[in-house]
Amino acid sequence: KVSVNIPPHKSIGDYLTFGNPNVPGQKLKVKIPKKANMENRTFVVSVPGPKVTAPDLRENNFAKEFKEALYIFAGVFDDWCVAEGEYNQSLSTIKRKPFKANVEKLKKFDGLVNEFPKNLATPVDISYLRKIVRQERSNKSRRDKRKDGGGSGNSAVAVVGDSMAEQQQESEIHIPQKGTEFMSIDFCRQDFE
């Protein structure tokens, strides 16, 4: 809010032009309100603040090779934690170190995150590196499913017991996937007898 002085030749209802103190060079036009203090020849008006545009923060975009290397590093580190935990359990209680594999797995990026510059527009932190590994794991899983036959991978082998003959027989069950294209299954009369 800004207090505006009313010139001697202006009265209530007249328009007045004044400079915005928040934005140099900007002129504002306002009508002198009925509530203006005509004894002191001033009134208070709200003025817009300067337009502050937030910087266009974009996520850091790492190369595909880096994402794959980070994914491999995370997997190898997790495997090392499991192996170290099993080795630690195999030691006598006197030689055992306090080592919890699940806790150590969470620390995999603690040292790595310090290798990135600190003055990036979007800083690289541990949660961001975990996000990259999750995305890469999901992408790899999808690629593997597509590579294995394009299906959703929902076919399962179930063992169905025949109570009369007390025999077990294996049957392949195909679970339909979501979508519009489905694999075709051939049926014969013997399948339903």
mmCIF file of N, CA, C and O in Angstrom, residues 53-59 121-122:
data_model
loop_
_atom_site.group_PDB
_atom_site.id
_atom_site.type_symbol
_atom_site.label_atom_id
_atom_site.label_comp_id
_atom_site.label_asym_id
_atom_site.label_seq_id
_atom_site.Cartn_x
_atom_site.Cartn_y
_atom_site.Cartn_z
ATOM 1 N N THR A 53 9.344 -13.663 -11.726
ATOM 2 C CA THR A 53 9.167 -14.942 -12.398
ATOM 3 C C THR A 53 10.123 -15.934 -11.778
ATOM 4 O O THR A 53 11.316 -15.650 -11.622
ATOM 5 N N ALA A 54 9.576 -17.041 -11.397
ATOM 6 C CA ALA A 54 10.418 -18.081 -10.818
ATOM 7 C C ALA A 54 11.356 -18.601 -11.899
ATOM 8 O O ALA A 54 10.960 -18.754 -13.053
ATOM 9 N N PRO A 55 12.587 -18.841 -11.536
ATOM 10 C CA PRO A 55 13.495 -19.386 -12.545
ATOM 11 C C PRO A 55 12.986 -20.737 -13.026
ATOM 12 O O PRO A 55 12.387 -21.480 -12.268
ATOM 13 N N ASP A 56 13.190 -20.992 -14.283
ATOM 14 C CA ASP A 56 12.722 -22.237 -14.882
ATOM 15 C C ASP A 56 13.624 -23.376 -14.415
ATOM 16 O O ASP A 56 14.648 -23.659 -15.030
ATOM 17 N N LEU A 57 13.214 -23.981 -13.291
ATOM 18 C CA LEU A 57 14.006 -25.075 -12.751
ATOM 19 C C LEU A 57 13.674 -26.345 -13.521
ATOM 20 O O LEU A 57 12.520 -26.742 -13.607
ATOM 21 N N ARG A 58 14.677 -26.945 -14.041
ATOM 22 C CA ARG A 58 14.493 -28.185 -14.773
ATOM 23 C C ARG A 58 15.261 -29.265 -14.042
ATOM 24 O O ARG A 58 16.270 -28.987 -13.397
ATOM 25 N N GLU A 59 14.748 -30.454 -14.149
ATOM 26 C CA GLU A 59 15.451 -31.556 -13.516
ATOM 27 C C GLU A 59 16.763 -31.805 -14.234
ATOM 28 O O GLU A 59 16.888 -31.570 -15.429
ATOM 29 N N ALA A 121 21.536 -25.692 -10.591
ATOM 30 C CA ALA A 121 20.211 -25.095 -10.459
ATOM 31 C C ALA A 121 19.274 -26.046 -9.725
ATOM 32 O O ALA A 121 18.496 -25.628 -8.876
ATOM 33 N N THR A 122 19.336 -27.309 -10.041
ATOM 34 C CA THR A 122 18.602 -28.337 -9.311
ATOM 35 C C THR A 122 19.643 -29.231 -8.664
ATOM 36 O O THR A 122 20.296 -30.007 -9.345
#
